């Protein structure tokens, strides 16, 4: 039975590849009951490697967030400290600064969105691999433990929380510029 995140929790759902298409491309056609142990072992090893790759992607995502959060915290702090001296700057320079700041927060938002899409795809492939293993800890069990995403008190996707932060910084920059003008 194919499983997918509800579109409410996954904004890329309409553009996703169907699980049947992923399954069709994942393994060479073969009857699972006639599969040699060496093939089952190879599937398990590929599964382990793929889960590790998904974890590394999440780590890179965390490092990206740390970089942008540090950068934006420093910029916002500096902007607050220098707000009086910024009032003396030409408005064109302030417009340019605001454009640069909004562009980099937009880039941060887009990068987070890309990581969300990559993670979504990776976990769909992990789910397809788990169909060929005796247990499905990530795809079925974890999702069930999280209430299938129906209640934000049980589970609120980190990708949604992450994407709020660049928006808040962008609003902060607009607010600071409004104070300076």
PDB file of C-alpha atoms in Angstrom:
ATOM      1  CA  UNK A   1       0.000   0.000   0.000  1.00  0.00           C
ATOM      2  CA  UNK A   2       1.652   3.284  -1.067  1.00  0.00           C
ATOM      3  CA  UNK A   3       2.152   5.824   1.680  1.00  0.00           C
ATOM      4  CA  UNK A   4       2.655   9.512   1.185  1.00  0.00           C
ATOM      5  CA  UNK A   5       2.602  12.619   3.297  1.00  0.00           C
ATOM      6  CA  UNK A   6      -0.631  14.563   3.163  1.00  0.00           C
ATOM      7  CA  UNK A   7      -0.309  17.525   0.806  1.00  0.00           C
ATOM      8  CA  UNK A   8      -1.068  19.811   3.739  1.00  0.00           C
ATOM      9  CA  UNK A   9       2.253  18.735   5.302  1.00  0.00           C
ATOM     10  CA  UNK A  10       4.131  18.432   2.056  1.00  0.00           C
ATOM     11  CA  UNK A  11       3.761  21.417  -0.262  1.00  0.00           C
ATOM     12  CA  UNK A  12       5.584  19.605  -3.068  1.00  0.00           C
ATOM     13  CA  UNK A  13       3.085  16.731  -3.059  1.00  0.00           C
ATOM     14  CA  UNK A  14       1.486  17.701  -6.367  1.00  0.00           C
ATOM     15  CA  UNK A  15       4.846  17.548  -8.143  1.00  0.00           C
ATOM     16  CA  UNK A  16       6.083  14.365  -6.527  1.00  0.00           C
ATOM     17  CA  UNK A  17       6.786  11.174  -8.344  1.00  0.00           C
ATOM     18  CA  UNK A  18       4.317   8.416  -7.491  1.00  0.00           C
ATOM     19  CA  UNK A  19       5.647   5.653  -5.209  1.00  0.00           C
ATOM     20  CA  UNK A  20       4.931   3.065  -7.910  1.00  0.00           C
ATOM     21  CA  UNK A  21       7.369   4.874 -10.202  1.00  0.00           C
ATOM     22  CA  UNK A  22      10.007   4.877  -7.451  1.00  0.00           C
ATOM     23  CA  UNK A  23       9.483   1.157  -6.807  1.00  0.00           C
ATOM     24  CA  UNK A  24       9.725   0.372 -10.519  1.00  0.00           C
ATOM     25  CA  UNK A  25      13.105   2.074 -10.775  1.00  0.00           C
ATOM     26  CA  UNK A  26      14.474   0.896  -7.425  1.00  0.00           C
ATOM     27  CA  UNK A  27      14.992  -2.843  -7.920  1.00  0.00           C
ATOM     28  CA  UNK A  28      15.503  -5.081 -10.877  1.00  0.00           C
ATOM     29  CA  UNK A  29      12.316  -7.082 -11.562  1.00  0.00           C
ATOM     30  CA  UNK A  30      12.461 -10.241  -9.512  1.00  0.00           C
ATOM     31  CA  UNK A  31      10.143 -12.356  -7.404  1.00  0.00           C
ATOM     32  CA  UNK A  32      11.011 -11.549  -3.759  1.00  0.00           C
ATOM     33  CA  UNK A  33      10.348 -15.141  -2.667  1.00  0.00           C
ATOM     34  CA  UNK A  34      12.929 -16.406  -5.172  1.00  0.00           C
ATOM     35  CA  UNK A  35      15.488 -13.722  -4.321  1.00  0.00           C
ATOM     36  CA  UNK A  36      18.906 -15.154  -3.377  1.00  0.00           C
ATOM     37  CA  UNK A  37      20.227 -14.261   0.091  1.00  0.00           C
ATOM     38  CA  UNK A  38      23.060 -12.330  -1.536  1.00  0.00           C
ATOM     39  CA  UNK A  39      20.534  -9.982  -3.174  1.00  0.00           C
ATOM     40  CA  UNK A  40      18.660  -9.513   0.109  1.00  0.00           C
ATOM     41  CA  UNK A  41      21.974  -8.751   1.804  1.00  0.00           C
ATOM     42  CA  UNK A  42      22.839  -6.255  -0.938  1.00  0.00           C
ATOM     43  CA  UNK A  43      19.472  -4.536  -0.467  1.00  0.00           C
ATOM     44  CA  UNK A  44      20.139  -4.293   3.279  1.00  0.00           C
ATOM     45  CA  UNK A  45      23.604  -2.809   2.690  1.00  0.00           C
ATOM     46  CA  UNK A  46      22.237  -0.293   0.190  1.00  0.00           C
ATOM     47  CA  UNK A  47      19.501   0.575   2.676  1.00  0.00           C
ATOM     48  CA  UNK A  48      22.072   1.241   5.425  1.00  0.00           C
ATOM     49  CA  UNK A  49      24.110   3.413   3.077  1.00  0.00           C
ATOM     50  CA  UNK A  50      21.065   5.332   1.905  1.00  0.00           C
ATOM     51  CA  UNK A  51      19.859   5.985   5.477  1.00  0.00           C
ATOM     52  CA  UNK A  52      23.347   7.279   6.296  1.00  0.00           C
ATOM     53  CA  UNK A  53      23.237   9.562   3.238  1.00  0.00           C
ATOM     54  CA  UNK A  54      19.847  10.906   4.371  1.00  0.00           C
ATOM     55  CA  UNK A  55      21.318  11.577   7.813  1.00  0.00           C
ATOM     56  CA  UNK A  56      24.282  13.408   6.277  1.00  0.00           C
ATOM     57  CA  UNK A  57      21.902  15.545   4.255  1.00  0.00           C
ATOM     58  CA  UNK A  58      20.109  16.475   7.475  1.00  0.00           C
ATOM     59  CA  UNK A  59      23.469  17.373   9.043  1.00  0.00           C
ATOM     60  CA  UNK A  60      24.341  19.625   6.090  1.00  0.00           C
ATOM     61  CA  UNK A  61      20.937  21.226   6.431  1.00  0.00           C
ATOM     62  CA  UNK A  62      21.700  21.929  10.102  1.00  0.00           C
ATOM     63  CA  UNK A  63      25.073  23.464   9.224  1.00  0.00           C
ATOM     64  CA  UNK A  64      23.426  25.649   6.590  1.00  0.00           C
ATOM     65  CA  UNK A  65      20.905  26.857   9.156  1.00  0.00           C
ATOM     66  CA  UNK A  66      23.676  27.567  11.671  1.00  0.00           C
ATOM     67  CA  UNK A  67      25.595  29.603   9.083  1.00  0.00           C
ATOM     68  CA  UNK A  68      22.611  31.721   8.039  1.00  0.00           C
ATOM     69  CA  UNK A  69      21.340  32.108  11.594  1.00  0.00           C
ATOM     70  CA  UNK A  70      24.764  33.316  12.787  1.00  0.00           C
ATOM     71  CA  UNK A  71      25.127  35.655   9.812  1.00  0.00           C
ATOM     72  CA  UNK A  72      21.668  37.155  10.222  1.00  0.00           C
ATOM     73  CA  UNK A  73      21.920  37.485  13.997  1.00  0.00           C
ATOM     74  CA  UNK A  74      25.193  39.391  13.554  1.00  0.00           C
ATOM     75  CA  UNK A  75      23.684  41.614  10.840  1.00  0.00           C
ATOM     76  CA  UNK A  76      20.534  42.346  12.859  1.00  0.00           C
ATOM     77  CA  UNK A  77      22.596  43.107  15.974  1.00  0.00           C
ATOM     78  CA  UNK A  78      24.959  45.365  14.054  1.00  0.00           C
ATOM     79  CA  UNK A  79      22.027  47.081  12.363  1.00  0.00           C
ATOM     80  CA  UNK A  80      20.427  47.778  15.730  1.00  0.00           C
ATOM     81  CA  UNK A  81      23.675  49.152  17.170  1.00  0.00           C
ATOM     82  CA  UNK A  82      24.340  51.333  14.121  1.00  0.00           C
ATOM     83  CA  UNK A  83      20.740  52.419  13.498  1.00  0.00           C
ATOM     84  CA  UNK A  84      21.437  56.040  14.496  1.00  0.00           C
ATOM     85  CA  UNK A  85      24.467  56.352  12.209  1.00  0.00           C
ATOM     86  CA  UNK A  86      22.552  54.645   9.385  1.00  0.00           C
ATOM     87  CA  UNK A  87      20.055  57.515   9.439  1.00  0.00           C
ATOM     88  CA  UNK A  88      22.796  59.756   8.053  1.00  0.00           C
ATOM     89  CA  UNK A  89      23.459  57.488   5.067  1.00  0.00           C
ATOM     90  CA  UNK A  90      21.965  58.217   1.646  1.00  0.00           C
ATOM     91  CA  UNK A  91      18.620  56.482   1.128  1.00  0.00           C
ATOM     92  CA  UNK A  92      19.927  54.789  -2.029  1.00  0.00           C
ATOM     93  CA  UNK A  93      22.591  53.015   0.048  1.00  0.00           C
ATOM     94  CA  UNK A  94      19.938  51.867   2.514  1.00  0.00           C
ATOM     95  CA  UNK A  95      17.725  50.597  -0.313  1.00  0.00           C
ATOM     96  CA  UNK A  96      20.675  48.660  -1.724  1.00  0.00           C
ATOM     97  CA  UNK A  97      21.483  47.235   1.719  1.00  0.00           C
ATOM     98  CA  UNK A  98      17.862  46.181   2.202  1.00  0.00           C
ATOM     99  CA  UNK A  99      17.805  44.508  -1.228  1.00  0.00           C
ATOM    100  CA  UNK A 100      20.998  42.580  -0.400  1.00  0.00           C
ATOM    101  CA  UNK A 101      19.624  41.485   2.983  1.00  0.00           C
ATOM    102  CA  UNK A 102      16.264  40.433   1.573  1.00  0.00           C
ATOM    103  CA  UNK A 103      18.008  38.570  -1.258  1.00  0.00           C
ATOM    104  CA  UNK A 104      20.151  36.560   1.137  1.00  0.00           C
ATOM    105  CA  UNK A 105      17.165  35.724   3.378  1.00  0.00           C
ATOM    106  CA  UNK A 106      15.322  34.678   0.211  1.00  0.00           C
ATOM    107  CA  UNK A 107      18.277  32.471  -0.728  1.00  0.00           C
ATOM    108  CA  UNK A 108      18.233  30.954   2.760  1.00  0.00           C
ATOM    109  CA  UNK A 109      14.511  30.203   2.404  1.00  0.00           C
ATOM    110  CA  UNK A 110      15.063  28.637  -1.045  1.00  0.00           C
ATOM    111  CA  UNK A 111      17.950  26.492   0.212  1.00  0.00           C
ATOM    112  CA  UNK A 112      15.804  25.231   3.097  1.00  0.00           C
ATOM    113  CA  UNK A 113      13.032  24.405   0.645  1.00  0.00           C
ATOM    114  CA  UNK A 114      15.489  22.492  -1.524  1.00  0.00           C
ATOM    115  CA  UNK A 115      16.707  20.502   1.493  1.00  0.00           C
ATOM    116  CA  UNK A 116      13.069  19.748   2.357  1.00  0.00           C
ATOM    117  CA  UNK A 117      12.486  18.417  -1.160  1.00  0.00           C
ATOM    118  CA  UNK A 118      15.680  16.336  -1.097  1.00  0.00           C
ATOM    119  CA  UNK A 119      14.828  14.864   2.313  1.00  0.00           C
ATOM    120  CA  UNK A 120      11.300  14.075   1.174  1.00  0.00           C
ATOM    121  CA  UNK A 121      12.617  12.221  -1.872  1.00  0.00           C
ATOM    122  CA  UNK A 122      15.238  10.351   0.158  1.00  0.00           C
ATOM    123  CA  UNK A 123      12.702   9.136   2.700  1.00  0.00           C
ATOM    124  CA  UNK A 124      10.356   8.005  -0.066  1.00  0.00           C
ATOM    125  CA  UNK A 125      13.188   5.877  -1.489  1.00  0.00           C
ATOM    126  CA  UNK A 126      13.965   4.596   2.025  1.00  0.00           C
ATOM    127  CA  UNK A 127      10.289   3.639   2.313  1.00  0.00           C
ATOM    128  CA  UNK A 128      10.466   1.747  -0.970  1.00  0.00           C
ATOM    129  CA  UNK A 129      13.601  -0.079   0.216  1.00  0.00           C
ATOM    130  CA  UNK A 130      11.933  -0.936   3.539  1.00  0.00           C
ATOM    131  CA  UNK A 131       9.226  -2.796   1.623  1.00  0.00           C
ATOM    132  CA  UNK A 132      11.940  -5.379   0.889  1.00  0.00           C
ATOM    133  CA  UNK A 133      13.120  -5.627   4.500  1.00  0.00           C
ATOM    134  CA  UNK A 134      11.497  -7.340   7.490  1.00  0.00           C
ATOM    135  CA  UNK A 135      10.834  -4.022   9.303  1.00  0.00           C
ATOM    136  CA  UNK A 136       9.880  -0.487   8.337  1.00  0.00           C
ATOM    137  CA  UNK A 137      11.129   1.739  11.180  1.00  0.00           C
ATOM    138  CA  UNK A 138      11.342   5.019   9.267  1.00  0.00           C
ATOM    139  CA  UNK A 139       8.597   4.797   6.709  1.00  0.00           C
ATOM    140  CA  UNK A 140       5.702   3.173   8.578  1.00  0.00           C
ATOM    141  CA  UNK A 141       6.514   2.917  12.302  1.00  0.00           C
ATOM    142  CA  UNK A 142       7.953   6.397  12.828  1.00  0.00           C
ATOM    143  CA  UNK A 143       5.198   8.042  10.819  1.00  0.00           C
ATOM    144  CA  UNK A 144       2.574   6.151  12.835  1.00  0.00           C
ATOM    145  CA  UNK A 145       4.310   7.187  16.087  1.00  0.00           C
ATOM    146  CA  UNK A 146       4.047  10.802  14.923  1.00  0.00           C
ATOM    147  CA  UNK A 147       0.307  10.467  14.416  1.00  0.00           C
ATOM    148  CA  UNK A 148       0.690  10.528  10.621  1.00  0.00           C
ATOM    149  CA  UNK A 149       1.175  14.292  10.815  1.00  0.00           C
ATOM    150  CA  UNK A 150      -2.446  15.007  11.750  1.00  0.00           C
ATOM    151  CA  UNK A 151      -1.761  16.862  15.017  1.00  0.00           C
ATOM    152  CA  UNK A 152       0.914  19.569  15.341  1.00  0.00           C
ATOM    153  CA  UNK A 153       1.023  18.970  19.104  1.00  0.00           C
ATOM    154  CA  UNK A 154       2.380  15.502  18.305  1.00  0.00           C
ATOM    155  CA  UNK A 155       4.549  16.448  15.318  1.00  0.00           C
ATOM    156  CA  UNK A 156       5.274  19.735  13.610  1.00  0.00           C
ATOM    157  CA  UNK A 157       7.607  19.222  10.631  1.00  0.00           C
ATOM    158  CA  UNK A 158      10.943  20.907  11.276  1.00  0.00           C
ATOM    159  CA  UNK A 159      11.020  22.112   7.674  1.00  0.00           C
ATOM    160  CA  UNK A 160       7.960  24.275   8.350  1.00  0.00           C
ATOM    161  CA  UNK A 161       9.507  25.693  11.523  1.00  0.00           C
ATOM    162  CA  UNK A 162      12.838  26.323   9.762  1.00  0.00           C
ATOM    163  CA  UNK A 163      11.226  28.273   6.956  1.00  0.00           C
ATOM    164  CA  UNK A 164       9.680  30.743   9.403  1.00  0.00           C
ATOM    165  CA  UNK A 165      13.120  31.960  10.565  1.00  0.00           C
ATOM    166  CA  UNK A 166      14.316  33.573   7.283  1.00  0.00           C
ATOM    167  CA  UNK A 167      10.915  35.234   6.924  1.00  0.00           C
ATOM    168  CA  UNK A 168      11.237  36.666  10.441  1.00  0.00           C
ATOM    169  CA  UNK A 169      14.693  38.035   9.639  1.00  0.00           C
ATOM    170  CA  UNK A 170      13.395  39.592   6.417  1.00  0.00           C
ATOM    171  CA  UNK A 171      10.598  41.273   8.387  1.00  0.00           C
ATOM    172  CA  UNK A 172      13.159  42.442  10.963  1.00  0.00           C
ATOM    173  CA  UNK A 173      15.263  44.032   8.220  1.00  0.00           C
ATOM    174  CA  UNK A 174      12.252  45.798   6.750  1.00  0.00           C
ATOM    175  CA  UNK A 175      11.312  46.994  10.250  1.00  0.00           C
ATOM    176  CA  UNK A 176      14.823  48.258  10.975  1.00  0.00           C
ATOM    177  CA  UNK A 177      14.908  50.127   7.679  1.00  0.00           C
ATOM    178  CA  UNK A 178      11.506  51.655   8.440  1.00  0.00           C
ATOM    179  CA  UNK A 179      12.867  52.918  11.774  1.00  0.00           C
ATOM    180  CA  UNK A 180      15.999  54.320  10.110  1.00  0.00           C
ATOM    181  CA  UNK A 181      13.955  56.133   7.442  1.00  0.00           C
TER     182      UNK A 181
END
